[in-house]
PDB file of C-alpha atoms and ligand atoms in Angstrom:
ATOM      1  CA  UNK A   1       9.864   5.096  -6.263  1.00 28.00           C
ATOM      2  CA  UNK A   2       9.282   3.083  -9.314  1.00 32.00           C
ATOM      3  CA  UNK A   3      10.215  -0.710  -9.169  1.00 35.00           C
ATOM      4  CA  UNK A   4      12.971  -1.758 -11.518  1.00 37.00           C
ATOM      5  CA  UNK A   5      12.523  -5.221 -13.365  1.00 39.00           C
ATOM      6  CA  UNK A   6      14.337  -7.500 -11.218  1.00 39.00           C
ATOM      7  CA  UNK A   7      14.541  -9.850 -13.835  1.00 39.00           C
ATOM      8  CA  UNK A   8      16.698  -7.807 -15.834  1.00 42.00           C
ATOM      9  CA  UNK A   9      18.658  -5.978 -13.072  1.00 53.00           C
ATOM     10  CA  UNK A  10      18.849  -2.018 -14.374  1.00 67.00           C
ATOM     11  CA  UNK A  11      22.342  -1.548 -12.969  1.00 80.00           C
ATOM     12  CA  UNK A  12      23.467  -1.077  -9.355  1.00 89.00           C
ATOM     13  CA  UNK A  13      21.867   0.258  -6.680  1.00 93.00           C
ATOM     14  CA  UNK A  14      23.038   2.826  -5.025  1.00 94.00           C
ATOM     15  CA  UNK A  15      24.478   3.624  -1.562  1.00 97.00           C
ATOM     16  CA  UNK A  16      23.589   6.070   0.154  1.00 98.00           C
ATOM     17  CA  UNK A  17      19.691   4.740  -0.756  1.00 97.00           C
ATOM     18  CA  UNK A  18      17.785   2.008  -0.196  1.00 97.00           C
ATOM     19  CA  UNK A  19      18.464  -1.236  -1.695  1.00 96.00           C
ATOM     20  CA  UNK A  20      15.518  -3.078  -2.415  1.00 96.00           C
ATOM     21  CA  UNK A  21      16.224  -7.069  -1.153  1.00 97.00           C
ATOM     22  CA  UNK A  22      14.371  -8.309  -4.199  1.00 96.00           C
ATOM     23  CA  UNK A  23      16.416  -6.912  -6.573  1.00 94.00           C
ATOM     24  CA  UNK A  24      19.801  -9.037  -6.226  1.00 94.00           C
ATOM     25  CA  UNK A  25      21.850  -9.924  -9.357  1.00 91.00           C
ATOM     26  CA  UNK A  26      21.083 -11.983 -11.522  1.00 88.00           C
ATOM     27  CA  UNK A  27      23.242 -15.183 -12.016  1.00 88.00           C
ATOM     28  CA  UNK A  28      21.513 -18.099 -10.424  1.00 91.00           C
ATOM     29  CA  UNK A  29      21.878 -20.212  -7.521  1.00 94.00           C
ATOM     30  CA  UNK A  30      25.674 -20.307  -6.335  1.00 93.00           C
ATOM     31  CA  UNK A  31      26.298 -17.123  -8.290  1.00 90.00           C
ATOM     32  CA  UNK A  32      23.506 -14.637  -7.107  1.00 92.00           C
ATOM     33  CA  UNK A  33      22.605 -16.313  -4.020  1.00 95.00           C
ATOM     34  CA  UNK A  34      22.500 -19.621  -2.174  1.00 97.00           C
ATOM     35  CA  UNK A  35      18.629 -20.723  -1.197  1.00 98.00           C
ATOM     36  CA  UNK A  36      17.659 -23.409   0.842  1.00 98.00           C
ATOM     37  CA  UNK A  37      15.689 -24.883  -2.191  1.00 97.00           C
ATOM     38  CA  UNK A  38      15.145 -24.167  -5.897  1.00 97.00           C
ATOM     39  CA  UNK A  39      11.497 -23.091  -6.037  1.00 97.00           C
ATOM     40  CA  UNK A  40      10.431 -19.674  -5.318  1.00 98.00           C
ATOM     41  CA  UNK A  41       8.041 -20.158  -2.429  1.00 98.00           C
ATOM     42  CA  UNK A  42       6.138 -16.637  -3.261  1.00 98.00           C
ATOM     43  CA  UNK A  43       6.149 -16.017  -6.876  1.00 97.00           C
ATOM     44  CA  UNK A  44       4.367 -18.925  -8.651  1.00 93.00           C
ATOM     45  CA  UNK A  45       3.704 -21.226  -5.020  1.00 96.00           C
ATOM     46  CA  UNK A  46       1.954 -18.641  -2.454  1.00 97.00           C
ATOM     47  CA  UNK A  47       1.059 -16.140  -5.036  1.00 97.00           C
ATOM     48  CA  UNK A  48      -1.092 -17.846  -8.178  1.00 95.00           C
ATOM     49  CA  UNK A  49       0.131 -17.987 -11.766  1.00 94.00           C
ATOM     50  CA  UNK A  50      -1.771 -15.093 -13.037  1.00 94.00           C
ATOM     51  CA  UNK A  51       0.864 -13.270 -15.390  1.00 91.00           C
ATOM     52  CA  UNK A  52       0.865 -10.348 -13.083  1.00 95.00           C
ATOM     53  CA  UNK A  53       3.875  -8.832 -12.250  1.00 95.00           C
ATOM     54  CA  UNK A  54       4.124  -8.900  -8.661  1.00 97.00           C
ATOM     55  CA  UNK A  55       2.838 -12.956  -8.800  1.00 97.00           C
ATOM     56  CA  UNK A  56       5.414 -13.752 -11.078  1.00 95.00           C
ATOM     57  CA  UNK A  57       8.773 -11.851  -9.858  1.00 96.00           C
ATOM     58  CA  UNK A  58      11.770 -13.668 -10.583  1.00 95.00           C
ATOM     59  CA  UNK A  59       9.437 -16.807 -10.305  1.00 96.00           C
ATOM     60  CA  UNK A  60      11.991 -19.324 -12.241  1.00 96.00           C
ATOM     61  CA  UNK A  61      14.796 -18.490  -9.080  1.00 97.00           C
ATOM     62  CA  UNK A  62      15.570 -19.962  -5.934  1.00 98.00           C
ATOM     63  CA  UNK A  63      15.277 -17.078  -4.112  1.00 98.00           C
ATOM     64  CA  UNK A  64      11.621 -16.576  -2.290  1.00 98.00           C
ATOM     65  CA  UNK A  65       9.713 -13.380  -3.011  1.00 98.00           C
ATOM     66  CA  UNK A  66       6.522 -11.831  -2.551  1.00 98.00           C
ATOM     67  CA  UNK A  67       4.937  -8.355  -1.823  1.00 98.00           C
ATOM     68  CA  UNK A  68       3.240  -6.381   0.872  1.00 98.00           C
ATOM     69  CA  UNK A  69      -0.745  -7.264   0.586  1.00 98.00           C
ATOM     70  CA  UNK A  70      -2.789  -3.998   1.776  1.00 98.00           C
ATOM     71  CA  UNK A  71      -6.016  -6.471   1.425  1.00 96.00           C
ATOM     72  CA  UNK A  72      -7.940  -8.497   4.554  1.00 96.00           C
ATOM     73  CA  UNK A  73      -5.082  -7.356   6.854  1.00 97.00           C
ATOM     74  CA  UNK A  74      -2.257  -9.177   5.623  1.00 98.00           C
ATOM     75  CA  UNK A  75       0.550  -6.402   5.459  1.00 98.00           C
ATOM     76  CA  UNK A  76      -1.714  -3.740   6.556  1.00 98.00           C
ATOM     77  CA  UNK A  77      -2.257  -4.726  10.068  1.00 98.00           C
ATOM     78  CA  UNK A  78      -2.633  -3.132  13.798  1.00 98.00           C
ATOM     79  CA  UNK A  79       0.342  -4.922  14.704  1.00 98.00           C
ATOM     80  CA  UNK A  80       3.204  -2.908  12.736  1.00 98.00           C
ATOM     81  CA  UNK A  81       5.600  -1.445  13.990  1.00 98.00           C
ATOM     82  CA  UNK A  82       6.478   0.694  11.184  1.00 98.00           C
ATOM     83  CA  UNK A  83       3.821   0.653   8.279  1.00 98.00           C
ATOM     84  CA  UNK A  84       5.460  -0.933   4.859  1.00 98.00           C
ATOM     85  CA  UNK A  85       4.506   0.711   1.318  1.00 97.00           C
ATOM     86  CA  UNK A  86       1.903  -1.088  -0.342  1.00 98.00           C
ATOM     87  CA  UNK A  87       3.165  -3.704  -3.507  1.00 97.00           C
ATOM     88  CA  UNK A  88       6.735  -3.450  -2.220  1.00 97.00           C
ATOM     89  CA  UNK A  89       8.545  -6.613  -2.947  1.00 97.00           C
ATOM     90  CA  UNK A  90      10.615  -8.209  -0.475  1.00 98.00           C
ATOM     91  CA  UNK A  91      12.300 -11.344  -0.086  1.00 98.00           C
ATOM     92  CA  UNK A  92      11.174 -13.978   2.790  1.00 98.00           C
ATOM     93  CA  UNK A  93      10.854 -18.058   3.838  1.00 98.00           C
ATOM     94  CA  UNK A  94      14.785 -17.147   4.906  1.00 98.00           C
ATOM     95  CA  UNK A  95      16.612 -19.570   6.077  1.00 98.00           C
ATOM     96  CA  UNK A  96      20.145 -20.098   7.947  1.00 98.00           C
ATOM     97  CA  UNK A  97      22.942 -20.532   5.672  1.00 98.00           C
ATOM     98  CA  UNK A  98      21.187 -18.583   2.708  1.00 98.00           C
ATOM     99  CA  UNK A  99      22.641 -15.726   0.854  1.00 97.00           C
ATOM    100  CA  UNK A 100      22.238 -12.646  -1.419  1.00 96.00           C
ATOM    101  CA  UNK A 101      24.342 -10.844  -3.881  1.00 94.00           C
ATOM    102  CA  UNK A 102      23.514  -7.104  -4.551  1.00 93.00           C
ATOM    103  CA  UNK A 103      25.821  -5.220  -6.771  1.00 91.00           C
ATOM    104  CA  UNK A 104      26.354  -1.966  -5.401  1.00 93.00           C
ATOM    105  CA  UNK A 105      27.295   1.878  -6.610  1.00 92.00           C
ATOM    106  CA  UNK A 106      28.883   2.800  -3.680  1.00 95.00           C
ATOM    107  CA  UNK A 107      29.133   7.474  -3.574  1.00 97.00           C
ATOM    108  CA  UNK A 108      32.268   7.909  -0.936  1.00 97.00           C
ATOM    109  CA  UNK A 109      34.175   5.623   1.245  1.00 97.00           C
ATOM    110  CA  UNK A 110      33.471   5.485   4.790  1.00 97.00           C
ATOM    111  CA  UNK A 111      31.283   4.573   7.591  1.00 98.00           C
ATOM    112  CA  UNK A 112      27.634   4.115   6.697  1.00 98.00           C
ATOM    113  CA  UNK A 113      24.518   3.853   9.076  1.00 98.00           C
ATOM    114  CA  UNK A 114      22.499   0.288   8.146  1.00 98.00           C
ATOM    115  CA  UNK A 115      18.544   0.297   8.422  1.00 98.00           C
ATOM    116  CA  UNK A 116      16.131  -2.562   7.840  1.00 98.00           C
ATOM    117  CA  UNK A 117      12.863  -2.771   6.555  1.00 98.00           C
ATOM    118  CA  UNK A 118      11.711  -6.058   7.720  1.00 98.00           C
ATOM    119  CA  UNK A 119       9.995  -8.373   9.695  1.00 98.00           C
ATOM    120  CA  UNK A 120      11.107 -11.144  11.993  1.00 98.00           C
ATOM    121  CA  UNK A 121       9.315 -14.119  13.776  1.00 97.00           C
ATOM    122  CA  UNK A 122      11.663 -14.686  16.492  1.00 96.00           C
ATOM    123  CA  UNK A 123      15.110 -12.761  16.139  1.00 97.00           C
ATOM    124  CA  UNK A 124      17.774 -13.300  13.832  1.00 98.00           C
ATOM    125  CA  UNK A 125      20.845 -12.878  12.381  1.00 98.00           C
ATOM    126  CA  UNK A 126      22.570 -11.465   9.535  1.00 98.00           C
ATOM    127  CA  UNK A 127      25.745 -10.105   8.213  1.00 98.00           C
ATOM    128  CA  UNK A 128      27.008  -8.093   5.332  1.00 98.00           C
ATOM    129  CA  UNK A 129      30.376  -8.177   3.616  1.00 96.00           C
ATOM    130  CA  UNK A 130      31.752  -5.979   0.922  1.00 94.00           C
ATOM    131  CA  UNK A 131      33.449  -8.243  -2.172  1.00 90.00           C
ATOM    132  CA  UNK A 132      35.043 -10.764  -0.197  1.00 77.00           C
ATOM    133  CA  UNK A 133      35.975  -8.310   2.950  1.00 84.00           C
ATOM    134  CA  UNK A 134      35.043  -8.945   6.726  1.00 90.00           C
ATOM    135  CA  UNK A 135      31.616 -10.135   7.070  1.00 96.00           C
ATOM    136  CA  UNK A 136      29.430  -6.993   9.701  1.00 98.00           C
ATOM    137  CA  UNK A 137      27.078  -9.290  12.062  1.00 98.00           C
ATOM    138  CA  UNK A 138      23.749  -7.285  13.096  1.00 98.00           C
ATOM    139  CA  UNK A 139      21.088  -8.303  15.020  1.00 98.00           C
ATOM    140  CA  UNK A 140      17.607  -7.966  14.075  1.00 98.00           C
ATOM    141  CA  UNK A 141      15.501  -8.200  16.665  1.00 98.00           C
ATOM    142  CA  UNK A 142      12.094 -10.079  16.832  1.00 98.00           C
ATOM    143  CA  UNK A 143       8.560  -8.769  15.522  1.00 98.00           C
ATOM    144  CA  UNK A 144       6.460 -11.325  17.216  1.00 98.00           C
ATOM    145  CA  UNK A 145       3.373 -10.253  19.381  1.00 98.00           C
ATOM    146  CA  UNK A 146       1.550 -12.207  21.480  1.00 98.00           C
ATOM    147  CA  UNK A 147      -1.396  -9.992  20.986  1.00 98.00           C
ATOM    148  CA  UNK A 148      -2.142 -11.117  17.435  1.00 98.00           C
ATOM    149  CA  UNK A 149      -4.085 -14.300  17.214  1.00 97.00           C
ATOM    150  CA  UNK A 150      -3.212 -15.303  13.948  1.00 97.00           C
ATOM    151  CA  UNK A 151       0.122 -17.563  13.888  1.00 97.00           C
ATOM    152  CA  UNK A 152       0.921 -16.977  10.120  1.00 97.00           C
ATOM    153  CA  UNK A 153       0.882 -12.978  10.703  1.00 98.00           C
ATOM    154  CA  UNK A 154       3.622 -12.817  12.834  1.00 98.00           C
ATOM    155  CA  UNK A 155       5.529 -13.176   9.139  1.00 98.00           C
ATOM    156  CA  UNK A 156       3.907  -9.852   8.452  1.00 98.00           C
ATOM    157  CA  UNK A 157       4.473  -7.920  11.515  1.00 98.00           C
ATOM    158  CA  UNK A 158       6.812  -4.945   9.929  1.00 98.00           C
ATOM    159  CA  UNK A 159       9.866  -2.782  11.218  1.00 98.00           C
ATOM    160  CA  UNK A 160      12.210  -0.169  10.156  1.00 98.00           C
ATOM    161  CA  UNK A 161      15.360  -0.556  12.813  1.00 98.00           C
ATOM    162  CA  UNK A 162      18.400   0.335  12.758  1.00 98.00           C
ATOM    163  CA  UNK A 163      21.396  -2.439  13.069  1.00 98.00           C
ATOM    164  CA  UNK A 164      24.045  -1.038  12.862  1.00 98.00           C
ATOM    165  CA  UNK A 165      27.313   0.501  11.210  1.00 98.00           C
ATOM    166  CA  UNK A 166      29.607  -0.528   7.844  1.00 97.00           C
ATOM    167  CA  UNK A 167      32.915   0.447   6.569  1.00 96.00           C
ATOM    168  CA  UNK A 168      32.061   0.565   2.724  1.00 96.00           C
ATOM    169  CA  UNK A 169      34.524   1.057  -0.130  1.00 95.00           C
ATOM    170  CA  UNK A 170      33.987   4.101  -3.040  1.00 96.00           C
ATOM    171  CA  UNK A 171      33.262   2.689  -6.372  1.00 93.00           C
ATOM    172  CA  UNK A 172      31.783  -0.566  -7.299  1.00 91.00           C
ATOM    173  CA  UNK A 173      31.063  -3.451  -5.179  1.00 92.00           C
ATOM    174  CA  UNK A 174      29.443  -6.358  -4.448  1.00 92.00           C
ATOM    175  CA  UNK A 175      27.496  -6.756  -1.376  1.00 95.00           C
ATOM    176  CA  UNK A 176      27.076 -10.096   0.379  1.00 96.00           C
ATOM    177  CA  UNK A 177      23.708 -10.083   2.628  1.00 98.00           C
ATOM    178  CA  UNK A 178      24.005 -13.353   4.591  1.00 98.00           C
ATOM    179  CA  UNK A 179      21.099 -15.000   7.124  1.00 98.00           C
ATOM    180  CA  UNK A 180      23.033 -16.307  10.198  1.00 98.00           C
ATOM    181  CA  UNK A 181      20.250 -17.272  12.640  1.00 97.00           C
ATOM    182  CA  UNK A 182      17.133 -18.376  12.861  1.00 97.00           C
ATOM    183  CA  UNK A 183      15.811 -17.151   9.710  1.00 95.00           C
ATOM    184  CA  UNK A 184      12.139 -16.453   9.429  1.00 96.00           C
ATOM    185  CA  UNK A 185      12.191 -12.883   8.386  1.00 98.00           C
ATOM    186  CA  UNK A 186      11.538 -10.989   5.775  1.00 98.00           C
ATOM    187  CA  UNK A 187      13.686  -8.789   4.014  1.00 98.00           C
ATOM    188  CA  UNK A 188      12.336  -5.585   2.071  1.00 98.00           C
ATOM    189  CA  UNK A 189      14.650  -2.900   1.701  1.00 98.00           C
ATOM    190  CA  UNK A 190      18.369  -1.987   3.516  1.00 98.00           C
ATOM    191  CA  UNK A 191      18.486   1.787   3.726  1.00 98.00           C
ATOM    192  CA  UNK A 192      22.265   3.037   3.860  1.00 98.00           C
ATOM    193  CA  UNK A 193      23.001   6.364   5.540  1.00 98.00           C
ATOM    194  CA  UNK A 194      27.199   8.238   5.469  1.00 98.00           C
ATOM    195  CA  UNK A 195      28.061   8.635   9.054  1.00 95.00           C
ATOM    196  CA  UNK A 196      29.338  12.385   9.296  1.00 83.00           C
TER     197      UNK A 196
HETATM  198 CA1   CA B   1      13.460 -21.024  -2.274  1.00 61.50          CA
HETATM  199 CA1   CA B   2      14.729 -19.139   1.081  1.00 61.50          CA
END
């Protein structure tokens, strides 16, 4: 699936489909999203200034992005749970409080099936709300292993679960992903499924 430029958002994504965490709309802090602090803590601060794409996503915004590393074990490790696709963008360094705006093409109205693509240091959190409509909580339970001696890789241990259940609107909307709890994870993609 090719990557749109999430600096100038192509339109909405759609549901049903994934929806990539990285590309929320544009807008700006208190607008797009609310982040704990204004620098982008992948893009331009982990990742080096080299003009490349993936270094430099959305590297002027408060939001914190980076990309799965299939180099020196990073992303591709023994310790997933579900193996991510290599160069796929995701957001992470969440924190409680934060949230994302993702404007949404939404097919039917009805019940819809959430999945995340993530990883998570020590269980979380989060909700999702339609426009301003009742906020869904889900859990998203922890990715830690003891087995891995390397602290900083339990960022990178990855997961595709399945949270839960939504009540979403035909037409277009505006999804609300919040982090509740405990933060630490990292977001890639939600995939939305129509409950039959
Ligand atoms: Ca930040
Ligand atoms: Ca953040």
């Amino acid at each position: 699936m090719p990557y749109r430029d999430g600096r100038r958002p192509g339109g909405p994504q759609r549901i049903p489909g994934r929806l990539m965490c990285a590309y929320y709309d544009a807008g700006g802090e208190g607008i797009a999203y609310h982040d704990a602090d204004e620098i982008n803590k992948g893009s331009g601060t982990l990742n080096p200034v080299d003009g490349s794409y993936l270094h430099s996503f959305r590297i002027d915004e408060g939001v914190d992005t980076s990309y799965v590393k299939f180099r020196d074990s990073i992303d591709d490790n023994e310790f997933n749970l579900v193996m991510p696709e290599k160069d796929m963008l995701y957001v992470g360094w969440t924190v409680p409080g934060e949230w994302i705006c993702y404007t949404v093409s939404i097919e039917k109205s009805g019940v819809y099936t959430v999945e995340l693509m993530y990883t998570c240091k020590e269980g979380g959190r989060i909700s999702l709300e339609a426009d301003d409509g009742k906020a869904v909580a889900f859990e998203v339970d922890s990715t830690y292993d003891t087995a891995d001696p390397i602290d900083w890789r339990q960022w990178h241990h990855w997961n595709k679960a399945l949270l839960g259940e939504i009540d979403l609107p035909r037409g277009l909307h505006v999804l609300t992903l919040r982090t509740l709890e405990k933060g630490n994870m990292n977001y890639a993609y939600l995939e939305f499924k129509k409950k039959t």
